[in-house]
Amino acid sequence: MLNQLTISELTAKLASRDVSAREITQSCLDQIARVDGKIHAFISYDAADALAQADAADQLLSAKGRDASRPLLGIPIAIKDVLAVKNQPLNCASKILGKFTSTYDATVIEKLKAAGAIVFGRLNMDEFAMGSSTENSAFGATCNPWDITRIPGGSSGGSAAAVAANECIASLGTDTGGSIRQPAALCGCVGLKPTYGRISRYGLVAYASSLDQIGPFTKNVADAATLLGVMSGHDLRDSTSIPQPVPDYTKALTGDIRGLKLGLPKEYMVGGLDPEVKAAVDVAVKKYEELGAEIVEISLPHTDYAIATYYIIATAEASTNLARFDGIRYGARVDGADPAELYSKTRGAGFGAEVKRRIILGTYVLSSGYYDAYYLRAQKVRTLIRQDFLKAFETVDAIITPTTPTAAFKIGEKSDDPLQMYLSDIFTISCNLAGICGVSLPCGFTQNPKLPIGLQLLGKPFGEETMLRLAHAYEQNTAWHQQRIAI
Ligand code: GLN
């Protein structure tokens, strides 16, 4: 079925006119109608609008054929509910935005549309991207397509589940502390977090601005390279985007990784790491050796401080970013006798428990008397964590780790224990603190139940080409990515 294919497979079929964009889009919509009642990856979608975009793509194909300037022509791509798409609802899976509708396209959306993509749907997530399980959504939880009693990961759980369940061809998510890589690992797809500054965040609702990046979920590495190329680049509307040329990432996928050095951090292969996950990563490391890469043990000595550092910096930034949701400027409002009462009633009713917890934590670490002890110290430790990586990258081309310490856990298993939930990000968070790039790709399954396991590769700042080359070579020499869910 068309909805099961990759961007590159569909692009070839569209070019030869074997299929139409309408047929591809309809196959995704049919799959959503069939399975999304169980998975709940989508908060909403507009089928008529998606089909209208598909018809426009088909007209372009008839008139002009396929041309290189539109690498996504006719490909349906679904969007996390945190990115602005003109005239579509934007809720961040929160009640506080009410019936808010975006008035403009985020830069990444403009770029996807210019490349010919059919941009559709609002994918479920943890409220304001705070969480690791997509249970913190005001619209209800998303289920893992491999086992619907389990979480899909988070916060971009809807984005991962929709790709894994073939409800779209690819999707967009965001990654502040692992929110692309962790759900990609738990749902068995490819998830890429670009280097900080590679992609404009204009039109992304900010969670923690010094950490947030937008990235793709795909069925294979080549599709991730294609989407990264389309979305990357400097944007005057996001001053943190960096004016660095955008290479053709698909050209980096040569299959030849001989002589590349891969660092294996000794601090990552210990502690709460599940034995089946460890075994799968050990086998992947051997595979890399077989393919001609050199494995080097490295040390990232400040790893132990990453979670604490992240939860100070991310909550501090969130507490200021979320101040704008006050009942005056956007979305829902609960009236009060005076502005203070209006703010407090609106925010009290509009935000969920995890968002409130983080606003309180963030406000605390920024308050006078505590700023130096927490926030300033966390910034210093962040610098040490970044230095760990930059030092390692003096001797290795990329770093190899598990993406998550365990496979997908049960819905409800960690929802009453925030600390346990925070610990599930142990391998993904440092990458954001360091501002480097990372990708997760399938590297095996647990046995009983059968659940996907993810392998993480971390690359140098703007080292996406080498990282993708390494990911692609592994993928092409294993069959994990071909194991799809029968759903
Ligand atoms: N799970 C982490 C958090 O809750 C990361 C979330 C993310 O990357 N958006 O903050």
CSV table of C-alpha atoms and ligand atoms in Angstrom, one decimal:
chain,number,residue,atom,x,y,z
A,1,MET,CA,0.0,0.0,0.0
A,2,LEU,CA,1.2,3.5,-0.9
A,3,ASN,CA,1.1,4.8,2.7
A,4,GLN,CA,3.7,2.2,3.6
A,5,LEU,CA,6.3,3.5,1.2
A,6,THR,CA,9.2,6.0,1.7
A,7,ILE,CA,9.6,9.5,0.2
A,8,SER,CA,12.2,8.2,-2.3
A,9,GLU,CA,10.0,5.3,-3.4
A,10,LEU,CA,6.9,7.5,-3.8
A,11,THR,CA,8.9,10.2,-5.6
A,12,ALA,CA,10.0,7.7,-8.2
A,13,LYS,CA,6.4,6.5,-8.7
A,14,LEU,CA,5.1,10.1,-8.9
A,15,ALA,CA,7.8,10.9,-11.5
A,16,SER,CA,6.8,8.0,-13.7
A,17,ARG,CA,3.1,8.9,-13.2
A,18,ASP,CA,2.4,5.4,-11.8
A,19,VAL,CA,0.5,7.0,-8.9
A,20,SER,CA,-1.0,10.4,-8.1
A,21,ALA,CA,-0.5,12.6,-5.1
A,22,ARG,CA,-4.2,12.2,-4.5
A,23,GLU,CA,-3.9,8.4,-4.3
A,24,ILE,CA,-1.0,8.7,-1.9
A,25,THR,CA,-2.8,11.2,0.3
A,26,GLN,CA,-6.0,9.1,0.2
A,27,SER,CA,-4.1,6.0,1.3
A,28,CYS,CA,-2.8,7.9,4.4
A,29,LEU,CA,-6.3,9.2,5.1
A,30,ASP,CA,-7.7,5.7,4.8
A,31,GLN,CA,-5.1,4.4,7.2
A,32,ILE,CA,-5.9,7.2,9.7
A,33,ALA,CA,-9.6,6.3,9.5
A,34,ARG,CA,-8.7,2.6,10.0
A,35,VAL,CA,-6.2,2.8,12.9
A,36,ASP,CA,-6.1,6.2,14.6
A,37,GLY,CA,-9.1,5.4,16.8
A,38,LYS,CA,-6.6,3.0,18.5
A,39,ILE,CA,-3.4,5.0,18.2
A,40,HIS,CA,-4.6,8.5,18.6
A,41,ALA,CA,-1.6,10.1,16.9
A,42,PHE,CA,-3.6,12.9,15.5
A,43,ILE,CA,-5.4,15.6,17.5
A,44,SER,CA,-7.1,16.7,14.3
A,45,TYR,CA,-6.7,16.7,10.5
A,46,ASP,CA,-8.5,18.3,7.6
A,47,ALA,CA,-9.0,15.6,4.9
A,48,ALA,CA,-10.5,18.0,2.4
A,49,ASP,CA,-7.6,20.4,2.7
A,50,ALA,CA,-5.1,17.6,2.3
A,51,LEU,CA,-6.8,16.3,-0.8
A,52,ALA,CA,-7.0,19.8,-2.3
A,53,GLN,CA,-3.2,20.2,-1.8
A,54,ALA,CA,-2.8,16.8,-3.4
A,55,ASP,CA,-4.8,17.9,-6.4
A,56,ALA,CA,-2.6,21.0,-6.7
A,57,ALA,CA,0.5,18.8,-6.6
A,58,ASP,CA,-1.0,16.5,-9.3
A,59,GLN,CA,-1.7,19.6,-11.5
A,60,LEU,CA,1.9,20.7,-11.1
A,61,LEU,CA,3.1,17.2,-12.0
A,62,SER,CA,1.0,17.2,-15.1
A,63,ALA,CA,2.1,20.6,-16.2
A,64,LYS,CA,5.8,20.5,-15.4
A,65,GLY,CA,6.7,17.0,-14.4
A,66,ARG,CA,9.0,16.4,-11.5
A,67,ASP,CA,11.8,18.9,-11.0
A,68,ALA,CA,14.6,19.0,-8.5
A,69,SER,CA,13.4,22.2,-6.9
A,70,ARG,CA,10.4,20.4,-5.4
A,71,PRO,CA,11.8,17.3,-3.8
A,72,LEU,CA,8.7,16.7,-1.7
A,73,LEU,CA,6.1,17.2,-4.4
A,74,GLY,CA,3.0,15.1,-3.6
A,75,ILE,CA,4.3,13.7,-0.3
A,76,PRO,CA,2.0,14.0,2.7
A,77,ILE,CA,3.8,15.2,5.8
A,78,ALA,CA,2.1,15.5,9.2
A,79,ILE,CA,3.0,18.2,11.8
A,80,LYS,CA,3.4,18.3,15.6
A,81,ASP,CA,0.9,20.5,17.2
A,82,VAL,CA,3.6,23.0,18.2
A,83,LEU,CA,4.4,24.5,14.7
A,84,ALA,CA,2.3,27.2,13.1
A,85,VAL,CA,0.6,26.2,9.9
A,86,LYS,CA,-1.5,29.1,8.5
A,87,ASN,CA,-5.3,28.8,9.1
A,88,GLN,CA,-4.9,25.6,11.1
A,89,PRO,CA,-5.4,25.1,14.8
A,90,LEU,CA,-2.4,25.4,17.1
A,91,ASN,CA,-2.8,24.0,20.6
A,92,CYS,CA,0.5,22.6,21.8
A,93,ALA,CA,-1.8,19.8,23.2
A,94,SER,CA,-2.9,22.3,25.8
A,95,LYS,CA,-6.3,23.7,26.8
A,96,ILE,CA,-4.9,27.1,27.2
A,97,LEU,CA,-4.8,28.0,23.5
A,98,GLY,CA,-8.5,27.4,23.2
A,99,LYS,CA,-9.6,27.8,19.6
A,100,PHE,CA,-6.4,29.6,18.5
A,101,THR,CA,-5.7,29.4,14.8
A,102,SER,CA,-2.3,30.3,13.2
A,103,THR,CA,-2.1,33.4,11.1
A,104,TYR,CA,1.1,32.5,9.4
A,105,ASP,CA,3.3,29.6,8.4
A,106,ALA,CA,6.4,28.7,10.4
A,107,THR,CA,9.6,28.9,8.3
A,108,VAL,CA,9.9,25.1,8.1
A,109,ILE,CA,6.3,24.9,6.9
A,110,GLU,CA,6.9,27.5,4.2
A,111,LYS,CA,9.9,25.4,3.1
A,112,LEU,CA,8.0,22.2,3.1
A,113,LYS,CA,5.2,23.8,1.0
A,114,ALA,CA,7.7,25.3,-1.4
A,115,ALA,CA,9.2,21.9,-1.8
A,116,GLY,CA,5.8,20.6,-2.8
A,117,ALA,CA,4.8,18.7,0.4
A,118,ILE,CA,1.2,18.1,1.4
A,119,VAL,CA,1.3,19.6,4.9
A,120,PHE,CA,-1.5,18.2,7.0
A,121,GLY,CA,-2.8,17.2,10.5
A,122,ARG,CA,-2.0,18.2,14.0
A,123,LEU,CA,0.0,15.5,15.8
A,124,ASN,CA,-0.4,14.8,19.5
A,125,MET,CA,2.3,15.6,21.9
A,126,ASP,CA,3.0,16.2,25.6
A,127,GLU,CA,1.6,19.6,26.5
A,128,PHE,CA,4.0,22.3,25.4
A,129,ALA,CA,6.5,19.5,24.6
A,130,MET,CA,7.0,18.8,28.3
A,131,GLY,CA,7.2,15.0,28.8
A,132,SER,CA,8.6,11.7,27.5
A,133,SER,CA,5.4,9.7,27.0
A,134,THR,CA,2.7,11.8,25.3
A,135,GLU,CA,0.6,11.2,28.4
A,136,ASN,CA,0.7,14.9,29.3
A,137,SER,CA,-1.7,15.9,26.5
A,138,ALA,CA,-5.0,17.7,27.1
A,139,PHE,CA,-6.3,15.7,24.2
A,140,GLY,CA,-5.6,12.2,25.7
A,141,ALA,CA,-2.6,9.9,25.4
A,142,THR,CA,-1.2,8.5,22.2
A,143,CYS,CA,-0.5,4.7,22.1
A,144,ASN,CA,2.5,2.9,20.7
A,145,PRO,CA,1.5,1.2,17.4
A,146,TRP,CA,3.7,-1.8,18.3
A,147,ASP,CA,1.7,-2.4,21.5
A,148,ILE,CA,-1.2,-0.1,22.3
A,149,THR,CA,-0.9,-0.6,26.0
A,150,ARG,CA,2.5,1.2,25.9
A,151,ILE,CA,3.6,4.8,25.4
A,152,PRO,CA,5.1,6.0,22.1
A,153,GLY,CA,7.6,8.1,23.8
A,154,GLY,CA,7.4,11.9,23.9
A,155,SER,CA,7.1,14.7,23.6
A,156,SER,CA,6.7,14.1,19.9
A,157,GLY,CA,4.8,10.8,20.4
A,158,GLY,CA,2.1,11.5,17.8
A,159,SER,CA,4.8,12.3,15.2
A,160,ALA,CA,6.6,9.0,15.8
A,161,ALA,CA,3.4,6.9,16.1
A,162,ALA,CA,1.9,8.4,12.9
A,163,VAL,CA,5.0,7.4,10.9
A,164,ALA,CA,5.3,4.0,12.5
A,165,ALA,CA,1.6,3.2,11.8
A,166,ASN,CA,1.9,4.5,8.2
A,167,GLU,CA,-0.6,7.3,8.7
A,168,CYS,CA,1.7,9.7,6.9
A,169,ILE,CA,4.9,9.3,4.9
A,170,ALA,CA,7.0,11.5,7.3
A,171,SER,CA,6.3,13.9,10.1
A,172,LEU,CA,7.9,16.9,11.9
A,173,GLY,CA,8.6,17.0,15.6
A,174,THR,CA,10.7,19.0,18.0
A,175,ASP,CA,13.6,18.0,20.3
A,176,THR,CA,14.5,20.0,23.4
A,177,GLY,CA,15.9,17.1,25.4
A,178,GLY,CA,15.2,14.1,23.2
A,179,SER,CA,11.7,14.5,22.0
A,180,ILE,CA,12.5,13.4,18.5
A,181,ARG,CA,15.0,10.7,19.1
A,182,GLN,CA,13.4,9.0,22.1
A,183,PRO,CA,9.9,8.5,20.5
A,184,ALA,CA,11.6,7.5,17.2
A,185,ALA,CA,13.5,4.8,19.1
A,186,LEU,CA,10.4,3.6,20.9
A,187,CYS,CA,8.3,3.4,17.7
A,188,GLY,CA,11.0,2.0,15.4
A,189,CYS,CA,11.5,4.9,13.1
A,190,VAL,CA,14.3,7.3,12.2
A,191,GLY,CA,14.3,10.6,14.1
A,192,LEU,CA,16.8,13.4,13.6
A,193,LYS,CA,17.7,16.4,15.9
A,194,PRO,CA,19.8,18.9,13.9
A,195,THR,CA,22.6,21.0,15.3
A,196,TYR,CA,21.3,24.0,17.2
A,197,GLY,CA,21.0,26.8,14.6
A,198,ARG,CA,20.7,24.5,11.6
A,199,ILE,CA,17.0,25.0,11.2
A,200,SER,CA,14.9,28.2,11.9
A,201,ARG,CA,12.5,28.0,14.8
A,202,TYR,CA,10.4,30.9,13.5
A,203,GLY,CA,6.8,29.7,14.0
A,204,LEU,CA,7.7,27.1,16.6
A,205,VAL,CA,6.0,27.7,20.0
A,206,ALA,CA,9.1,28.0,22.3
A,207,TYR,CA,9.6,25.6,25.2
A,208,ALA,CA,13.3,26.1,26.1
A,209,SER,CA,14.7,28.4,23.5
A,210,SER,CA,18.4,27.6,24.0
A,211,LEU,CA,17.7,23.9,23.4
A,212,ASP,CA,14.7,23.6,21.0
A,213,GLN,CA,15.3,22.3,17.5
A,214,ILE,CA,12.8,21.1,14.8
A,215,GLY,CA,13.5,17.8,13.0
A,216,PRO,CA,12.0,15.0,10.9
A,217,PHE,CA,10.6,11.5,11.6
A,218,THR,CA,11.0,9.2,8.6
A,219,LYS,CA,11.0,5.5,7.7
A,220,ASN,CA,14.6,5.5,6.7
A,221,VAL,CA,17.8,7.6,6.8
A,222,ALA,CA,17.7,8.8,3.1
A,223,ASP,CA,14.3,10.4,3.8
A,224,ALA,CA,15.7,12.1,6.9
A,225,ALA,CA,18.5,13.5,4.8
A,226,THR,CA,16.0,14.8,2.2
A,227,LEU,CA,13.9,16.5,4.8
A,228,LEU,CA,16.9,18.0,6.6
A,229,GLY,CA,18.1,19.5,3.3
A,230,VAL,CA,14.7,21.1,2.7
A,231,MET,CA,14.3,22.6,6.1
A,232,SER,CA,17.9,23.8,6.9
A,233,GLY,CA,19.3,27.2,6.4
A,234,HIS,CA,19.6,30.7,7.8
A,235,ASP,CA,16.5,32.8,8.5
A,236,LEU,CA,16.5,36.4,9.4
A,237,ARG,CA,13.4,35.8,11.5
A,238,ASP,CA,15.3,33.5,13.9
A,239,SER,CA,18.5,35.1,15.0
A,240,THR,CA,19.8,31.8,16.4
A,241,SER,CA,19.8,30.2,12.9
A,242,ILE,CA,23.3,30.1,11.6
A,243,PRO,CA,24.3,31.3,8.1
A,244,GLN,CA,26.1,28.1,7.1
A,245,PRO,CA,25.7,26.7,3.6
A,246,VAL,CA,23.2,23.8,3.3
A,247,PRO,CA,24.9,20.7,1.6
A,248,ASP,CA,22.9,18.1,-0.3
A,249,TYR,CA,22.7,15.7,2.6
A,250,THR,CA,21.6,12.8,0.4
A,251,LYS,CA,25.0,12.9,-1.3
A,252,ALA,CA,26.7,12.1,2.0
A,253,LEU,CA,25.0,8.6,1.9
A,254,THR,CA,27.8,6.9,0.1
A,255,GLY,CA,27.8,3.6,2.1
A,256,ASP,CA,31.5,3.9,2.7
A,257,ILE,CA,32.4,4.5,6.4
A,258,ARG,CA,35.8,2.8,6.3
A,259,GLY,CA,38.3,4.7,8.6
A,260,LEU,CA,35.7,6.7,10.4
A,261,LYS,CA,36.1,6.8,14.2
A,262,LEU,CA,33.1,6.1,16.4
A,263,GLY,CA,33.3,7.0,20.1
A,264,LEU,CA,31.7,4.7,22.7
A,265,PRO,CA,31.2,6.6,25.9
A,266,LYS,CA,32.0,4.5,28.9
A,267,GLU,CA,29.5,6.4,31.1
A,268,TYR,CA,26.5,5.4,28.9
A,269,MET,CA,26.7,1.6,28.9
A,270,VAL,CA,26.1,1.2,32.7
A,271,GLY,CA,23.4,1.8,35.3
A,272,GLY,CA,19.7,1.4,34.5
A,273,LEU,CA,20.4,0.1,30.9
A,274,ASP,CA,18.1,-2.8,30.1
A,275,PRO,CA,20.1,-5.9,29.1
A,276,GLU,CA,18.3,-6.4,25.8
A,277,VAL,CA,18.9,-2.8,24.8
A,278,LYS,CA,22.6,-3.2,25.8
A,279,ALA,CA,22.9,-6.4,23.8
A,280,ALA,CA,21.4,-4.8,20.7
A,281,VAL,CA,23.7,-1.8,20.9
A,282,ASP,CA,26.7,-4.2,21.4
A,283,VAL,CA,25.8,-6.0,18.2
A,284,ALA,CA,25.4,-2.7,16.4
A,285,VAL,CA,28.9,-1.7,17.5
A,286,LYS,CA,30.3,-4.9,16.1
A,287,LYS,CA,28.5,-4.3,12.8
A,288,TYR,CA,30.2,-0.9,12.6
A,289,GLU,CA,33.6,-2.6,13.1
A,290,GLU,CA,32.7,-5.1,10.3
A,291,LEU,CA,31.9,-2.1,8.0
A,292,GLY,CA,35.3,-0.7,8.6
A,293,ALA,CA,34.7,1.9,11.3
A,294,GLU,CA,37.1,2.1,14.2
A,295,ILE,CA,35.5,2.0,17.7
A,296,VAL,CA,37.2,4.1,20.3
A,297,GLU,CA,36.3,4.2,24.0
A,298,ILE,CA,35.7,7.8,25.1
A,299,SER,CA,34.7,9.5,28.3
A,300,LEU,CA,32.0,12.2,28.8
A,301,PRO,CA,32.8,12.8,32.5
A,302,HIS,CA,30.0,15.2,33.3
A,303,THR,CA,27.2,12.9,32.0
A,304,ASP,CA,25.9,12.4,35.6
A,305,TYR,CA,25.0,16.0,35.8
A,306,ALA,CA,23.0,16.3,32.5
A,307,ILE,CA,19.5,15.6,33.8
A,308,ALA,CA,19.8,18.0,36.7
A,309,THR,CA,21.3,20.7,34.5
A,310,TYR,CA,18.7,20.2,31.9
A,311,TYR,CA,15.8,20.4,34.3
A,312,ILE,CA,17.1,23.7,35.7
A,313,ILE,CA,17.8,25.4,32.4
A,314,ALA,CA,14.7,24.0,30.5
A,315,THR,CA,12.3,24.9,33.3
A,316,ALA,CA,13.8,28.4,33.8
A,317,GLU,CA,13.4,29.1,30.1
A,318,ALA,CA,9.9,27.5,30.0
A,319,SER,CA,8.7,29.7,32.9
A,320,THR,CA,9.5,32.8,31.0
A,321,ASN,CA,8.4,31.6,27.6
A,322,LEU,CA,5.0,30.5,28.9
A,323,ALA,CA,4.4,33.8,30.6
A,324,ARG,CA,2.8,35.0,27.4
A,325,PHE,CA,-0.2,32.6,27.8
A,326,ASP,CA,-2.2,34.9,30.1
A,327,GLY,CA,-5.7,34.9,28.7
A,328,ILE,CA,-5.2,38.4,27.2
A,329,ARG,CA,-3.2,37.7,24.1
A,330,TYR,CA,-4.1,34.2,23.0
A,331,GLY,CA,-6.7,31.5,23.2
A,332,ALA,CA,-8.8,30.7,26.2
A,333,ARG,CA,-9.7,33.1,29.0
A,334,VAL,CA,-11.3,32.7,32.4
A,335,ASP,CA,-12.5,36.2,33.5
A,336,GLY,CA,-11.6,37.6,36.9
A,337,ALA,CA,-12.4,40.8,38.9
A,338,ASP,CA,-9.0,42.3,37.9
A,339,PRO,CA,-6.2,41.4,35.6
A,340,ALA,CA,-4.3,39.4,38.3
A,341,GLU,CA,-7.3,37.3,39.0
A,342,LEU,CA,-7.9,36.8,35.2
A,343,TYR,CA,-4.3,35.7,34.7
A,344,SER,CA,-4.4,33.3,37.6
A,345,LYS,CA,-7.7,31.8,36.8
A,346,THR,CA,-6.8,31.4,33.1
A,347,ARG,CA,-3.5,29.8,33.8
A,348,GLY,CA,-4.9,27.7,36.6
A,349,ALA,CA,-7.6,26.2,34.3
A,350,GLY,CA,-5.6,26.2,31.1
A,351,PHE,CA,-2.3,24.5,32.0
A,352,GLY,CA,-1.9,20.8,33.0
A,353,ALA,CA,-0.1,19.5,36.0
A,354,GLU,CA,3.3,18.9,34.4
A,355,VAL,CA,3.4,22.4,32.8
A,356,LYS,CA,2.5,24.0,36.2
A,357,ARG,CA,5.2,21.9,37.9
A,358,ARG,CA,7.8,23.2,35.5
A,359,ILE,CA,6.7,26.8,35.6
A,360,ILE,CA,7.0,26.6,39.4
A,361,LEU,CA,10.4,25.0,39.3
A,362,GLY,CA,11.6,27.4,36.7
A,363,THR,CA,10.4,30.5,38.5
A,364,TYR,CA,12.1,29.2,41.7
A,365,VAL,CA,15.5,28.6,40.1
A,366,LEU,CA,15.4,32.1,38.6
A,367,SER,CA,14.3,33.9,41.7
A,368,SER,CA,16.6,36.2,43.6
A,369,GLY,CA,18.7,34.4,46.1
A,370,TYR,CA,18.5,31.1,44.1
A,371,TYR,CA,19.6,32.3,40.7
A,372,ASP,CA,23.3,31.9,41.4
A,373,ALA,CA,22.9,28.6,43.3
A,374,TYR,CA,20.8,27.0,40.6
A,375,TYR,CA,20.5,28.7,37.2
A,376,LEU,CA,24.0,30.2,37.0
A,377,ARG,CA,25.6,27.0,38.2
A,378,ALA,CA,23.6,25.0,35.7
A,379,GLN,CA,24.9,27.2,32.9
A,380,LYS,CA,28.4,26.6,34.0
A,381,VAL,CA,27.9,22.8,34.1
A,382,ARG,CA,26.3,23.0,30.7
A,383,THR,CA,29.6,24.5,29.4
A,384,LEU,CA,31.5,21.6,30.9
A,385,ILE,CA,29.1,19.1,29.2
A,386,ARG,CA,29.6,20.8,25.9
A,387,GLN,CA,33.4,20.8,26.4
A,388,ASP,CA,33.2,17.0,27.1
A,389,PHE,CA,31.7,16.5,23.6
A,390,LEU,CA,34.0,18.9,21.8
A,391,LYS,CA,37.0,17.2,23.4
A,392,ALA,CA,35.7,13.8,22.3
A,393,PHE,CA,35.2,15.1,18.8
A,394,GLU,CA,38.9,15.9,18.6
A,395,THR,CA,39.5,12.2,18.3
A,396,VAL,CA,36.2,10.7,16.9
A,397,ASP,CA,33.9,11.5,14.0
A,398,ALA,CA,30.7,10.6,15.8
A,399,ILE,CA,29.5,9.0,19.0
A,400,ILE,CA,27.4,5.8,19.3
A,401,THR,CA,25.0,5.1,22.3
A,402,PRO,CA,21.7,3.6,23.0
A,403,THR,CA,18.9,6.2,22.5
A,404,THR,CA,16.9,5.1,25.5
A,405,PRO,CA,17.7,3.0,28.6
A,406,THR,CA,14.6,0.7,28.0
A,407,ALA,CA,12.1,-0.1,25.3
A,408,ALA,CA,8.6,1.5,25.5
A,409,PHE,CA,7.1,1.3,29.0
A,410,LYS,CA,3.4,0.8,29.9
A,411,ILE,CA,0.9,3.7,29.8
A,412,GLY,CA,0.6,5.0,33.4
A,413,GLU,CA,3.8,3.2,34.6
A,414,LYS,CA,5.7,6.4,35.3
A,415,SER,CA,3.0,9.1,35.2
A,416,ASP,CA,3.0,9.5,39.0
A,417,ASP,CA,6.7,9.6,39.3
A,418,PRO,CA,8.2,12.6,37.5
A,419,LEU,CA,11.8,11.7,38.5
A,420,GLN,CA,11.5,8.2,36.8
A,421,MET,CA,10.0,9.9,33.8
A,422,TYR,CA,12.9,12.4,33.6
A,423,LEU,CA,15.4,9.6,33.8
A,424,SER,CA,14.1,8.1,30.6
A,425,ASP,CA,15.9,11.0,28.8
A,426,ILE,CA,19.3,10.2,30.2
A,427,PHE,CA,21.0,9.4,26.8
A,428,THR,CA,19.3,12.1,24.8
A,429,ILE,CA,19.5,15.3,26.9
A,430,SER,CA,23.3,16.0,26.8
A,431,CYS,CA,23.1,16.4,23.0
A,432,ASN,CA,20.8,19.4,23.4
A,433,LEU,CA,22.8,20.9,26.2
A,434,ALA,CA,25.9,20.7,24.0
A,435,GLY,CA,24.0,22.0,20.9
A,436,ILE,CA,25.3,19.1,18.7
A,437,CYS,CA,23.3,16.9,16.3
A,438,GLY,CA,21.8,13.4,16.9
A,439,VAL,CA,19.9,10.8,15.2
A,440,SER,CA,18.1,7.6,16.3
A,441,LEU,CA,17.6,4.6,14.1
A,442,PRO,CA,16.2,1.1,14.6
A,443,CYS,CA,18.7,-1.5,15.8
A,444,GLY,CA,16.7,-4.4,17.0
A,445,PHE,CA,13.7,-5.6,19.1
A,446,THR,CA,13.1,-6.8,22.6
A,447,GLN,CA,11.8,-10.4,22.6
A,448,ASN,CA,8.6,-10.6,24.6
A,449,PRO,CA,6.8,-8.3,23.9
A,450,LYS,CA,8.4,-7.4,20.6
A,451,LEU,CA,9.3,-3.7,20.9
A,452,PRO,CA,11.7,-1.6,18.9
A,453,ILE,CA,15.1,-0.6,20.2
A,454,GLY,CA,16.9,2.6,19.0
A,455,LEU,CA,20.6,3.3,18.3
A,456,GLN,CA,21.7,6.9,18.7
A,457,LEU,CA,24.5,8.5,16.8
A,458,LEU,CA,25.7,11.9,17.9
A,459,GLY,CA,27.6,14.2,15.5
A,460,LYS,CA,29.8,17.3,15.7
A,461,PRO,CA,28.2,20.7,15.4
A,462,PHE,CA,27.1,20.9,11.8
A,463,GLY,CA,28.4,17.3,11.4
A,464,GLU,CA,25.1,16.0,10.0
A,465,GLU,CA,26.7,14.7,6.8
A,466,THR,CA,29.1,12.3,8.5
A,467,MET,CA,26.4,11.3,11.1
A,468,LEU,CA,23.9,10.5,8.3
A,469,ARG,CA,26.6,8.6,6.3
A,470,LEU,CA,27.2,6.4,9.4
A,471,ALA,CA,23.5,5.9,10.0
A,472,HIS,CA,22.8,5.0,6.4
A,473,ALA,CA,25.6,2.5,6.2
A,474,TYR,CA,24.3,0.7,9.2
A,475,GLU,CA,20.8,0.8,8.0
A,476,GLN,CA,21.7,-0.6,4.6
A,477,ASN,CA,23.6,-3.5,6.2
A,478,THR,CA,20.8,-4.5,8.6
A,479,ALA,CA,17.1,-5.2,8.1
A,480,TRP,CA,15.6,-3.5,11.2
A,481,HIS,CA,14.1,-0.6,9.3
A,482,GLN,CA,12.2,-3.0,7.0
A,483,GLN,CA,10.3,-4.5,9.9
A,484,ARG,CA,7.1,-2.6,9.7
A,485,ILE,CA,4.0,-3.1,11.9
A,486,ALA,CA,1.2,-5.1,10.6
A,487,ILE,CA,-1.5,-2.6,11.5
B,1,GLN,N1,11.4,14.7,28.0
B,1,GLN,C1,12.1,16.0,28.0
B,1,GLN,C2,11.2,17.0,28.8
B,1,GLN,O1,10.2,16.6,29.3
B,1,GLN,C3,12.4,16.4,26.7
B,1,GLN,C4,11.2,17.0,26.0
B,1,GLN,C5,11.5,17.6,24.7
B,1,GLN,O2,12.6,17.3,24.1
B,1,GLN,N2,10.7,18.5,24.2
B,1,GLN,O3,11.5,18.1,28.9
